[in-house]
mmCIF file of C-alpha atoms and ligand atoms in Angstrom:
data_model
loop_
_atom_site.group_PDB
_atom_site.id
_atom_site.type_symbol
_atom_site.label_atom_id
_atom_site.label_comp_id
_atom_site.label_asym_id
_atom_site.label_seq_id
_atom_site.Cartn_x
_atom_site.Cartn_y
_atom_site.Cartn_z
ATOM 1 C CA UNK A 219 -14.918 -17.692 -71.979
ATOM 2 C CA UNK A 220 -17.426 -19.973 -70.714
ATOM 3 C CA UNK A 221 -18.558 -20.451 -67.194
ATOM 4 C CA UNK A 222 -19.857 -24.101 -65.716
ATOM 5 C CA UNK A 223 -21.552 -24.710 -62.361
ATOM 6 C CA UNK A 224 -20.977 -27.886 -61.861
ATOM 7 C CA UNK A 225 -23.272 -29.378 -58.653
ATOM 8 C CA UNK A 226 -21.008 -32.411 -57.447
ATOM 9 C CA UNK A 227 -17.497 -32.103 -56.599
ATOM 10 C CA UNK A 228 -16.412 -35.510 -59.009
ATOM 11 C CA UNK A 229 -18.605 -32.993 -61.758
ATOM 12 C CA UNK A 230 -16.646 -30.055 -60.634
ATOM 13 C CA UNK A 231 -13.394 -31.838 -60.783
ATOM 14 C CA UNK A 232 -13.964 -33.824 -64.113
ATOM 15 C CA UNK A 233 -14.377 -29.920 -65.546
ATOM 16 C CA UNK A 234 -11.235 -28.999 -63.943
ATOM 17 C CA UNK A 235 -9.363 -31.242 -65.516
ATOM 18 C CA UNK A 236 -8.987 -29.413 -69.015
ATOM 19 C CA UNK A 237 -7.033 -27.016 -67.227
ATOM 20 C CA UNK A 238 -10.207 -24.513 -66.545
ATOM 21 C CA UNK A 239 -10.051 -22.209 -63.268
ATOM 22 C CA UNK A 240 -11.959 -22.840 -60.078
ATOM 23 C CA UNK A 241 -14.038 -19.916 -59.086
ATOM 24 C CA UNK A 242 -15.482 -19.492 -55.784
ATOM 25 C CA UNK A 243 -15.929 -16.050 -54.546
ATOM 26 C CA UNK A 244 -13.860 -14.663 -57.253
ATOM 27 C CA UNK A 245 -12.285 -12.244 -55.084
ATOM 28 C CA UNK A 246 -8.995 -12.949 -56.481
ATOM 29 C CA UNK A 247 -9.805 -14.797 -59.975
ATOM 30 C CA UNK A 248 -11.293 -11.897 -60.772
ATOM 31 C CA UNK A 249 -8.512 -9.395 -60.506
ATOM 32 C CA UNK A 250 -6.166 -11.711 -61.874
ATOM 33 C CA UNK A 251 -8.054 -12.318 -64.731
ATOM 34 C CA UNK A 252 -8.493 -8.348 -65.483
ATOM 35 C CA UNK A 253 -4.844 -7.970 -65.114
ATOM 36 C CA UNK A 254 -3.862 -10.914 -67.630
ATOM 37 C CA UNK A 255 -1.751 -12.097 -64.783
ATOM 38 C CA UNK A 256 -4.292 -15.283 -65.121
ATOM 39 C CA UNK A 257 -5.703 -16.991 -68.818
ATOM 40 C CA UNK A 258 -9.044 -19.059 -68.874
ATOM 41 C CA UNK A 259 -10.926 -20.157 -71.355
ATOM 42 C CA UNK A 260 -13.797 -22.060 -69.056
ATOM 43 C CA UNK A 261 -14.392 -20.674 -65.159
ATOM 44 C CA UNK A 262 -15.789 -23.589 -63.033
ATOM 45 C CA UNK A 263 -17.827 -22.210 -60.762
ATOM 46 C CA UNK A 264 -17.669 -24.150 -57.608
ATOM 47 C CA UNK A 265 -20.132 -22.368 -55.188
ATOM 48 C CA UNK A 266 -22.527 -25.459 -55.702
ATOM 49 C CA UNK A 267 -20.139 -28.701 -55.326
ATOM 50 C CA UNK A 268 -18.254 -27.308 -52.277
ATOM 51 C CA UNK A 269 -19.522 -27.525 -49.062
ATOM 52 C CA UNK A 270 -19.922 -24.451 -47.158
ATOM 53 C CA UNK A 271 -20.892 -23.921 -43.602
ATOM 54 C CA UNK A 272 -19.462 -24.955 -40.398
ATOM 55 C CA UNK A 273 -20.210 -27.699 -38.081
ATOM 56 C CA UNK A 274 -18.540 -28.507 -34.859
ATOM 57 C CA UNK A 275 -14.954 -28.737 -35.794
ATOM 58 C CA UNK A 276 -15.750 -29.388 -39.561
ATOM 59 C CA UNK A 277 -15.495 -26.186 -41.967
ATOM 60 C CA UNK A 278 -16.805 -26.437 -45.662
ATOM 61 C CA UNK A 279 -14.109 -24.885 -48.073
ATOM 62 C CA UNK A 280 -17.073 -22.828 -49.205
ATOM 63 C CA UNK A 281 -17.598 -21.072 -46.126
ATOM 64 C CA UNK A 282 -16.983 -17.187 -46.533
ATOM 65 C CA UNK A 283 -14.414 -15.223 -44.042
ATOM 66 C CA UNK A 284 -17.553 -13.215 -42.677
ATOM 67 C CA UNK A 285 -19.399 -16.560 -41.776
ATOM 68 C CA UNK A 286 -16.100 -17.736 -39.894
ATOM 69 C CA UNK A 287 -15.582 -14.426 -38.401
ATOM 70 C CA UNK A 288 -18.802 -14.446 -35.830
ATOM 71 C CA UNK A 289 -18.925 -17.927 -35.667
ATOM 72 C CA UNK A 290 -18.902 -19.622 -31.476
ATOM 73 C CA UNK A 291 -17.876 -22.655 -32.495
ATOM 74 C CA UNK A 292 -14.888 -21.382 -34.491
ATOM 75 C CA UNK A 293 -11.745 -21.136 -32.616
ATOM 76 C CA UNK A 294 -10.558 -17.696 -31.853
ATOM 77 C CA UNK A 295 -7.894 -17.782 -33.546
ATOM 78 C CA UNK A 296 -9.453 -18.384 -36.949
ATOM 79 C CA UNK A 297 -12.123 -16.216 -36.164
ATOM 80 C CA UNK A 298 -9.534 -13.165 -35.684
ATOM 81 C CA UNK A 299 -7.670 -13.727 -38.079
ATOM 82 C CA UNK A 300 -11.005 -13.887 -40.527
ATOM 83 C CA UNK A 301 -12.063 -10.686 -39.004
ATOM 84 C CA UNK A 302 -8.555 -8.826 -39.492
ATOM 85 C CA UNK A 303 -8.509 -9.928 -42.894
ATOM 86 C CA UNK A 304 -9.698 -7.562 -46.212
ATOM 87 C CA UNK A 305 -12.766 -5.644 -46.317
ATOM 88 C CA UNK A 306 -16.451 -6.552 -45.178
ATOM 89 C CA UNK A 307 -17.239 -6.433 -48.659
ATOM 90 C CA UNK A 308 -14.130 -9.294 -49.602
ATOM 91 C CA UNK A 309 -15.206 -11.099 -46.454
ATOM 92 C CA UNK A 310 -18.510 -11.330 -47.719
ATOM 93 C CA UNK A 311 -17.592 -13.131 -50.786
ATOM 94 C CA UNK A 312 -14.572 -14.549 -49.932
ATOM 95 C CA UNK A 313 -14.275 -18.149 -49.051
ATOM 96 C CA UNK A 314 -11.957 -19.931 -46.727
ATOM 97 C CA UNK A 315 -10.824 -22.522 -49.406
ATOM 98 C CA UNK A 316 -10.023 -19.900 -51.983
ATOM 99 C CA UNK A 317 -7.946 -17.792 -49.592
ATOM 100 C CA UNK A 318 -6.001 -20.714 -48.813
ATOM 101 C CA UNK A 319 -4.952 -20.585 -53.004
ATOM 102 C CA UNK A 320 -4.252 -17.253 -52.926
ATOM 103 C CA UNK A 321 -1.325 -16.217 -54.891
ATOM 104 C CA UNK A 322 1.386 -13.515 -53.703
ATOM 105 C CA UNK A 323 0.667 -9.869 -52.926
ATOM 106 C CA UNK A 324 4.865 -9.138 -54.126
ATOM 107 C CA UNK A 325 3.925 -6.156 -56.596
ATOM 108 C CA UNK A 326 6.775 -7.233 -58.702
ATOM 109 C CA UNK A 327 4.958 -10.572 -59.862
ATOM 110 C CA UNK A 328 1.407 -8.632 -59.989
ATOM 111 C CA UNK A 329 3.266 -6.102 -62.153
ATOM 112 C CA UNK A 330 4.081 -9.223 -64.102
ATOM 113 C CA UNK A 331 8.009 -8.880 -63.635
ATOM 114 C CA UNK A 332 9.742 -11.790 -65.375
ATOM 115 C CA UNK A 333 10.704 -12.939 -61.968
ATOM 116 C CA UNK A 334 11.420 -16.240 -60.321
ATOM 117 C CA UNK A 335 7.654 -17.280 -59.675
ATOM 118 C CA UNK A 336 6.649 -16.255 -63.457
ATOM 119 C CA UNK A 337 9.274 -18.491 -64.505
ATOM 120 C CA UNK A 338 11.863 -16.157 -64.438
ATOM 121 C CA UNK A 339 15.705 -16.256 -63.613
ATOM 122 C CA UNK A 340 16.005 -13.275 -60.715
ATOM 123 C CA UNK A 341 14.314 -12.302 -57.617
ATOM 124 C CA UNK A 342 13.540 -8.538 -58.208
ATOM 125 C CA UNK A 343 12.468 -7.953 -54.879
ATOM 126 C CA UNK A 344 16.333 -8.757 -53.965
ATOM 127 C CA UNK A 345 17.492 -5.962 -55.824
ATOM 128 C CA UNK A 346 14.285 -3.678 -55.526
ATOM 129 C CA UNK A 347 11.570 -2.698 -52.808
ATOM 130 C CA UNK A 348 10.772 -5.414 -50.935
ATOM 131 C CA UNK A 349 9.736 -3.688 -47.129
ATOM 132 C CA UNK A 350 6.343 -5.817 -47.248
ATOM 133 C CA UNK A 351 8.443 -9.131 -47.917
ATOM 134 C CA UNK A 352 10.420 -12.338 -46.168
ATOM 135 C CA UNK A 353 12.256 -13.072 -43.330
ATOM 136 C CA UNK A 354 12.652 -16.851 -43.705
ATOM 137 C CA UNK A 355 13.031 -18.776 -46.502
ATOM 138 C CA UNK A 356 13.342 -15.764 -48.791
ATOM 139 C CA UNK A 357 16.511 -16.934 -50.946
ATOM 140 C CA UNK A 358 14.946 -18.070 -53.936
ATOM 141 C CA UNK A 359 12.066 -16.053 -53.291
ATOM 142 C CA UNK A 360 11.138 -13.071 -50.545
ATOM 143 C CA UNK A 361 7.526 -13.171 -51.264
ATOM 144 C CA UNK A 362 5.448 -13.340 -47.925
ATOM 145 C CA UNK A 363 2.789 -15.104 -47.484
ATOM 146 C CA UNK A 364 -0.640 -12.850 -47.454
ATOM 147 C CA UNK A 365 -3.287 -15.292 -45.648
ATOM 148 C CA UNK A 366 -4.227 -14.946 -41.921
ATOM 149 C CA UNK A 367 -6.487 -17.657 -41.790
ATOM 150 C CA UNK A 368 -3.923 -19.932 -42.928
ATOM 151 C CA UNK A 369 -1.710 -19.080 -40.069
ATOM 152 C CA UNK A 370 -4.230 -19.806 -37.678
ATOM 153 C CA UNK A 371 -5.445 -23.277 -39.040
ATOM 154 C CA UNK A 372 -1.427 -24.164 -38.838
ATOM 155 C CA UNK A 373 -1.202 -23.153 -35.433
ATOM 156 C CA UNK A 374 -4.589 -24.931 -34.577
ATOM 157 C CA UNK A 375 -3.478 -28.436 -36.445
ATOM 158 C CA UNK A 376 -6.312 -28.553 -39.058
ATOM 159 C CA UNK A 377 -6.547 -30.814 -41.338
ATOM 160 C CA UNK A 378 -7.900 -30.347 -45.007
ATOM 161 C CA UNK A 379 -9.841 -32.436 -46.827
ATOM 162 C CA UNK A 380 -9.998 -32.731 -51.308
ATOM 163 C CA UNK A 381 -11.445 -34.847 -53.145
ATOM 164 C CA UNK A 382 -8.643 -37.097 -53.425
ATOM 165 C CA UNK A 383 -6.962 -36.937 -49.804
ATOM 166 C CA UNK A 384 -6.889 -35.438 -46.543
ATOM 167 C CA UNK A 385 -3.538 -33.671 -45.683
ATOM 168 C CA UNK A 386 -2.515 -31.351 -42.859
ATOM 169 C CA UNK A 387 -2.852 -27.742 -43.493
ATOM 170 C CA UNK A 388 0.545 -26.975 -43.279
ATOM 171 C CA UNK A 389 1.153 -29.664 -46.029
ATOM 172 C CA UNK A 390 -0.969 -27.556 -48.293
ATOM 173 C CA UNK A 391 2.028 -25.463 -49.159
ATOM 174 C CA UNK A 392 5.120 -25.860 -50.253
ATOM 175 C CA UNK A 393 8.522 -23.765 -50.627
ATOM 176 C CA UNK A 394 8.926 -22.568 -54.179
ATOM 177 C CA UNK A 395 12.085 -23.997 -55.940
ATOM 178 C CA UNK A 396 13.853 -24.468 -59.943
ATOM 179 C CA UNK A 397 11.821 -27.260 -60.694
ATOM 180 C CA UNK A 398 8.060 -25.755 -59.060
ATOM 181 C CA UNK A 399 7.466 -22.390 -58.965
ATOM 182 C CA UNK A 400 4.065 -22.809 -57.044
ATOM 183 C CA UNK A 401 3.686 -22.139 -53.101
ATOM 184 C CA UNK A 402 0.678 -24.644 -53.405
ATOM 185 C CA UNK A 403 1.244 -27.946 -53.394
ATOM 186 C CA UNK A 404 -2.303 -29.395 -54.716
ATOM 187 C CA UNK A 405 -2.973 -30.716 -58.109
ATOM 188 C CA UNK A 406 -3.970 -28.171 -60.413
ATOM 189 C CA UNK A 407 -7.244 -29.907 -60.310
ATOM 190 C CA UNK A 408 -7.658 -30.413 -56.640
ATOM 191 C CA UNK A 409 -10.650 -29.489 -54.663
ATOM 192 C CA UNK A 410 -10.871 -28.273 -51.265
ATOM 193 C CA UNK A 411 -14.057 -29.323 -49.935
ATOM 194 C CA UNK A 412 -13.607 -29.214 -46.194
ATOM 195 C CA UNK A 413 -10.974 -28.877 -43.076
ATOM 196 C CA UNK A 414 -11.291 -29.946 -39.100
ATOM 197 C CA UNK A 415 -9.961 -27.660 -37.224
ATOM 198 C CA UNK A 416 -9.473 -29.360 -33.707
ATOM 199 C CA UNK A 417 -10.568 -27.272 -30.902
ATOM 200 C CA UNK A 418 -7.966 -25.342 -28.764
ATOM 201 C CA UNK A 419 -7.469 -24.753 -24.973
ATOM 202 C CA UNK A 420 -6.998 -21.256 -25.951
ATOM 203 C CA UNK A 421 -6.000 -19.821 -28.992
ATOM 204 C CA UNK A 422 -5.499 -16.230 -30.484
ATOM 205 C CA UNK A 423 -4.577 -14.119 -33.760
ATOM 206 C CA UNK A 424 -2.277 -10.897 -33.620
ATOM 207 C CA UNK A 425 -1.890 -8.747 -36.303
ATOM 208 C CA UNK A 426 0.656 -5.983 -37.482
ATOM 209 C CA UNK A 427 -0.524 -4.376 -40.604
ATOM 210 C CA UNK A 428 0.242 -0.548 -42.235
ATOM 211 C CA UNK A 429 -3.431 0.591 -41.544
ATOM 212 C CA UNK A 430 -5.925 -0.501 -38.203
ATOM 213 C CA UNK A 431 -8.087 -2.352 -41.386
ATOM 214 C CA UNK A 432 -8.160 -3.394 -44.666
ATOM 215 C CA UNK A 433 -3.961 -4.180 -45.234
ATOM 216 C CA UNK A 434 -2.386 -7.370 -45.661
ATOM 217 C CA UNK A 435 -0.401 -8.742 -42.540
ATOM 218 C CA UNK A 436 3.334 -7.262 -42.518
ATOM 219 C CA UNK A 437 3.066 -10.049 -39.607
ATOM 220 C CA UNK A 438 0.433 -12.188 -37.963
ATOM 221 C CA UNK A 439 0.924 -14.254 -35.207
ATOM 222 C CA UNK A 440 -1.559 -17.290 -34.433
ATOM 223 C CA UNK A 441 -0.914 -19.405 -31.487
ATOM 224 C CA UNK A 442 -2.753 -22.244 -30.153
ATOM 225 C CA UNK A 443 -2.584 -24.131 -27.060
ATOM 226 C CA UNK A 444 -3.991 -27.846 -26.364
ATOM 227 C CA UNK A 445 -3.148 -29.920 -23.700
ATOM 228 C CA UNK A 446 0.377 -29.111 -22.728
ATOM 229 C CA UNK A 447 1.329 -28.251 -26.302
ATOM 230 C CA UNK A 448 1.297 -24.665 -27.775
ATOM 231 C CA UNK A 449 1.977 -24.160 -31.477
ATOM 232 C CA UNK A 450 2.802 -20.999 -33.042
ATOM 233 C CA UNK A 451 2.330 -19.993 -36.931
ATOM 234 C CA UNK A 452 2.966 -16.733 -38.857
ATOM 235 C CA UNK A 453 1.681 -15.418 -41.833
ATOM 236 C CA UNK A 454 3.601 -12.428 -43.728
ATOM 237 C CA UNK A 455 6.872 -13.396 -43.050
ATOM 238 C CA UNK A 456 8.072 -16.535 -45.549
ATOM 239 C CA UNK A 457 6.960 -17.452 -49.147
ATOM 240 C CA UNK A 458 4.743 -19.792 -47.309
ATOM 241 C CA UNK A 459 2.733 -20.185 -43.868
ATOM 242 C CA UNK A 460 5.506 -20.239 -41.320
ATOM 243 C CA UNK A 461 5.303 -23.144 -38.428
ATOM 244 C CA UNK A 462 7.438 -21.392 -35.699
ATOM 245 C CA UNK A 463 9.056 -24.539 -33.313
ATOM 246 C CA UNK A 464 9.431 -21.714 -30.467
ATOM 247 C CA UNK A 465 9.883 -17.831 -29.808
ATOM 248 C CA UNK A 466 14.090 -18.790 -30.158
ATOM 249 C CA UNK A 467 13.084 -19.728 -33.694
ATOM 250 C CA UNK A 468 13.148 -16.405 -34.366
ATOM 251 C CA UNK A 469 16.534 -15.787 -34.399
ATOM 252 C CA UNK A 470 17.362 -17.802 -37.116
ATOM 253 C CA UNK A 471 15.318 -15.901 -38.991
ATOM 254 C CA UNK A 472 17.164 -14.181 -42.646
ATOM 255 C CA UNK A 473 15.700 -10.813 -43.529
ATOM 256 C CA UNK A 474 16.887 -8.645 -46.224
ATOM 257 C CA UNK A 475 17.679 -5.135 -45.357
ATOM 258 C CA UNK A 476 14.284 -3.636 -45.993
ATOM 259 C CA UNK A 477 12.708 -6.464 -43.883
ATOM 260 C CA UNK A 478 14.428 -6.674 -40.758
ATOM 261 C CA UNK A 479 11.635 -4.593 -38.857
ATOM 262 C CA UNK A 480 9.643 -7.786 -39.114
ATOM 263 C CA UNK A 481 11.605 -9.342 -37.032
ATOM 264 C CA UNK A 482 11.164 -7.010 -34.309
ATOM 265 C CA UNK A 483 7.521 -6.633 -35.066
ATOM 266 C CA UNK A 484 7.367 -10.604 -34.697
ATOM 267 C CA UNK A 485 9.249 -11.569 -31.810
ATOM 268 C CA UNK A 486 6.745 -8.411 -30.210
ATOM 269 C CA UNK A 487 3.433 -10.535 -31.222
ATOM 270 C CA UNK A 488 4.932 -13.672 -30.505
ATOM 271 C CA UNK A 489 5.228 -12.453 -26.435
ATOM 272 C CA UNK A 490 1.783 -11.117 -26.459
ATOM 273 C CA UNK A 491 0.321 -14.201 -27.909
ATOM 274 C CA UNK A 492 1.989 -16.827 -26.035
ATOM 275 C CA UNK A 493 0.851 -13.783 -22.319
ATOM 276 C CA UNK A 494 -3.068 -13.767 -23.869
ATOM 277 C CA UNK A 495 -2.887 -17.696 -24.054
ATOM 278 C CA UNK A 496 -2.689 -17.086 -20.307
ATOM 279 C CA UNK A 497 -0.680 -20.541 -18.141
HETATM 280 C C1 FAD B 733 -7.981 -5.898 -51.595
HETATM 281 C C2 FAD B 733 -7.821 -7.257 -50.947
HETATM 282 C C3 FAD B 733 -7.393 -7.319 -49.630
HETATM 283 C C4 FAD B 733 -7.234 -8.572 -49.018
HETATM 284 N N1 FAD B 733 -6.767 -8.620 -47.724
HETATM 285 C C5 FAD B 733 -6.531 -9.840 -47.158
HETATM 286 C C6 FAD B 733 -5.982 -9.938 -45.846
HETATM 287 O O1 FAD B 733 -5.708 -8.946 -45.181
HETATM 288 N N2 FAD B 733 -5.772 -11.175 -45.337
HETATM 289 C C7 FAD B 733 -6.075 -12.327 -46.038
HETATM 290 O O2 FAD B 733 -5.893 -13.430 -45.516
HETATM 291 N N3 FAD B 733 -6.591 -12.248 -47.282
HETATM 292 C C8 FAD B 733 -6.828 -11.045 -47.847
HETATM 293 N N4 FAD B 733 -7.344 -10.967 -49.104
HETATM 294 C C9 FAD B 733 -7.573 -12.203 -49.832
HETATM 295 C C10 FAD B 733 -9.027 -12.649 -49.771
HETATM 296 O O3 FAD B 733 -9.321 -13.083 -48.464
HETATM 297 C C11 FAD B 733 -9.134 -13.782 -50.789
HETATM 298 O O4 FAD B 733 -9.093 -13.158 -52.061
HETATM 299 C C12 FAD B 733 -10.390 -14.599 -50.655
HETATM 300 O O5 FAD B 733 -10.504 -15.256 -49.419
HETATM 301 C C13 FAD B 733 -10.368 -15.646 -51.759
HETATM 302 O O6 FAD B 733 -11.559 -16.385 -51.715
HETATM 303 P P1 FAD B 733 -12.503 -16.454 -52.993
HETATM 304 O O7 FAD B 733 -13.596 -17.399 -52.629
HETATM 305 O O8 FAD B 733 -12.917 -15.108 -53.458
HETATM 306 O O9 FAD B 733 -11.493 -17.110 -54.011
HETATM 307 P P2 FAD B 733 -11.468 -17.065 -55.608
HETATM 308 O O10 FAD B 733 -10.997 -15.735 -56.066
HETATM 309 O O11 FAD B 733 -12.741 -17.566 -56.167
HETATM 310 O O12 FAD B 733 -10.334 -18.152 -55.844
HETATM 311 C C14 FAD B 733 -9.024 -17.949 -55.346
HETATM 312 C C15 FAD B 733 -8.157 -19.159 -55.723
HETATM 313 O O13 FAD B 733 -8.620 -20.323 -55.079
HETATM 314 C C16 FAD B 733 -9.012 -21.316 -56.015
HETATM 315 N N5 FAD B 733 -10.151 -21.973 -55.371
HETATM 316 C C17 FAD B 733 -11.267 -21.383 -54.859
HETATM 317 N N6 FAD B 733 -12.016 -22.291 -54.219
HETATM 318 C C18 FAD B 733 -11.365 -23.486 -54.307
HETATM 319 C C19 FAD B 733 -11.618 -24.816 -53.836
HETATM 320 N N7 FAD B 733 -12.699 -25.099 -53.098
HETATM 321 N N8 FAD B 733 -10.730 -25.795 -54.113
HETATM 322 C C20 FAD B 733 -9.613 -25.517 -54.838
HETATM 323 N N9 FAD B 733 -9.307 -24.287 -55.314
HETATM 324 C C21 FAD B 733 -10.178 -23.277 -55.046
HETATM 325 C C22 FAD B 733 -9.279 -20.554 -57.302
HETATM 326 O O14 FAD B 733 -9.113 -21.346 -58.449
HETATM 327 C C23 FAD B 733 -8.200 -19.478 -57.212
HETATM 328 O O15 FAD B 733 -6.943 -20.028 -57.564
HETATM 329 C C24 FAD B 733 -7.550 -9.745 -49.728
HETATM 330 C C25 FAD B 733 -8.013 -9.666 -51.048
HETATM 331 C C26 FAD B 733 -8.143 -8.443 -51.658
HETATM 332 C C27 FAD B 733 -8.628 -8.396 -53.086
HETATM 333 S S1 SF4 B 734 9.662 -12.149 -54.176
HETATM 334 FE FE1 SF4 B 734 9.033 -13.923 -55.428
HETATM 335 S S2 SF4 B 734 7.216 -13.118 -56.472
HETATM 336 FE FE2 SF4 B 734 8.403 -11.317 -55.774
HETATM 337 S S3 SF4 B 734 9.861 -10.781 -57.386
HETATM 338 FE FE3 SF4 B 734 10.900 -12.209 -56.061
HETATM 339 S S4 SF4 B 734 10.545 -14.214 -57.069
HETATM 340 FE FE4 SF4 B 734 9.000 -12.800 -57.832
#
C-alpha cells in the first residue's frame, strides 16, 4: 500500500481519482482497513490540501472535533455536539470533514453481513438486534446515523464547500436505495475542504447515549434558532441526518419493535431543546 500527501486539493483530488482512499485523521480508515471491511491500494493523505481551522463562520474540513469543541466563535450547538462525541483521544485526531463520511455503526455491516448496504438482498437488522437502530426511513435500511456534528450543522443551515461545488449540509447525504447503496451522496473523489455555518440566535445539542461519555448517540437533538425560524435535526434515529419540520413530526415516525424507545427518548430532547432555546 502506498501513502501520498498530496499539498493542493486539485493534487489531492487528481490522486483520488484512481479510486485511492482519503485519509485525514484516520480514525475510521483505519479500523476499517484492519477489519477488511475497506481495500486500498494508495491512502491519500489529505492533512496538507485541506484547510483546517476556523474563522468566523467558515470551518476548514480539516479542523479536528477537539478544536471545534472549545471554540467561541463556534455555535453551541456544534460545539456540544463535538464535545459529546468519542473520546478525547478520537477528538484529537478526528476531523470534522471525515466524520461527516463516516460509515454506519449497524454491527451487522461491520461484521460484514451480506446485507443491503454490502450489496446484499436483506436487512438483517429487521430480523435480528437492532435496539441501537432507525425510527424513520428504516425500510430498506434501519441503520442510524452515528454523527452529532452533522445534526447540528443541519439544524444550523451550513453549507459545505468541495472542490467542485458548494451544497447544503443536509444535501451531503442521501437515503440508501436498489440502485445506491451509499448514505453519502459525494463523488467518490470529492473533497470537503470547508463549510459556513451561519451563526444562530441560540442554538443547542442534546444527547441520549448508553454511557455519560464515549457512546454513539441512541438520539441527539440539535436545534437552532435565527430570526423567527427554529430548525430541528437528529442524529441516531434514520439511515441519514434527520431534518425534523416540527416536534408533531415525530409521530410519523416508523420504529421497529426494538426501537420504539427512541421515540420516547426523542420527543423528550426535542422539549428540552426547543425550553433551553429560551422565547
Ligand atoms: C470508538 C469511536 C467512537 C466514536 N464516537 C462518535 C460519536 O459519539 N459521535 C460522532 O459523531 N462520531 C463518533 N466517532 C466517529 C469519529 O468522530 C470519526 O471517526 C472522526 O471524526 C472521523 O474523522 P477522521 O479525520 O479520523 O476521518 P478518517 O478516518 O481519516 O476518514 C473518514 C472518512 O472520511 C473520508 N474523508 C476524510 N476527510 C475527507 C475530506 N476532507 N473530504 C472527503 N472525504 C474525507 C475518508 O476517506 C473516510 O471515508 C467515533 C469513532 C470511534 C472510532
Ligand atoms: S441496517 Fe443497514 S447496514 Fe444494518 S444490516 Fe440492515 S441494511 Fe445492513
Amino acid at each position: 500500500m502506498q501513502l501520498l500527501r498530496p499539498e493542493s486539493p486539485a493534487e489531492a483530488v487528481a490522486a483520488l481519482g484512481d479510486g485511492a482512499v482519503a485519509l485525514a485523521g484516520g480514525t475510521e480508515v483505519v479500523p476499517l482497513l484492519r477489519d477488511g471491511i475497506l481495500r486500498a491500494d494508495t491512502l491519500v493523505h489529505v492533512a496538507a490540501a485541506v484547510p483546517r481551522g476556523i474563522d468566523g463562520t467558515r470551518i476548514g474540513a480539516g479542523t479536528t472535533l477537539a478544536e471545534l469543541e472549545v471554540d467561541p466563535q463556534v455555535p453551541d450547538a456544534l460545539r456540544e455536539a463535538c464535545r459529546l462525541a468519542a473520546s478525547p483521544q478520537l477528538r484529537a485526531m478526528g476531523t470534522l470533514g471525515g466524520n461527516l463520511k463516516q460509515a454506519t455503526r449497524c454491527w451487522y455491516w461491520r461484521l460484514q453481513y451480506p446485507c443491503r448496504l454490502h450489496g446484499g438482498d436483506r436487512c438483517h437488522a429487521h430480523e435480528g438486534e437492532h435496539r441501537e437502530h432507525a425510527i424513520f426511513a428504516n425500510d430498506f435500511c434501519a441503520s442510524a446515523h452515528p454523527s452529532d456534528p452533522a445534526a447540528a450543522l443541519l439544524a444550523l443551515g451550513a453549507t459545505v464547500r468541495t472542490d467542485r461545488r458548494e451544497l447544503a449540509a443536509a444535501d451531503v447525504f442521501r437515503l440508501p436505495t436498489e440502485d445506491d447503496r451509499d448514505v453519502v451522496a459525494l463523488e467518490r473523489d470529492e473533497l470537503v475542504l470547508e463549510l459556513d455555518v451561519p451563526a444562530p440566535d441560540a442554538s443547542v445539542y442534546l444527547k441520549a447515549m448508553d454511557r455519560r461519555r464515549w457512546a454513539f448517540p441512541l438520539v441527539g437533538v440539535a436545534a437552532a434558532r435565527s430570526g423567527g425560524e427554529t430548525r430541528l435535526a437528529l442524529s441516531g434515529v434514520a439511515p441519514v441526518p434527520w431534518l425534523l419540520d416540527g416536534p408533531e413530526a415525530l409521530e410519523a415516525a416508523t420504529p421497529l419493535p426494538g426501537t420504539a424507545y427512541k421515540v420516547d427518548l426523542a420527543r423528550a430532547l426535542v422539549r428540552r431543546a426547543l425550553a433551553a432555546l429560551g422565547p
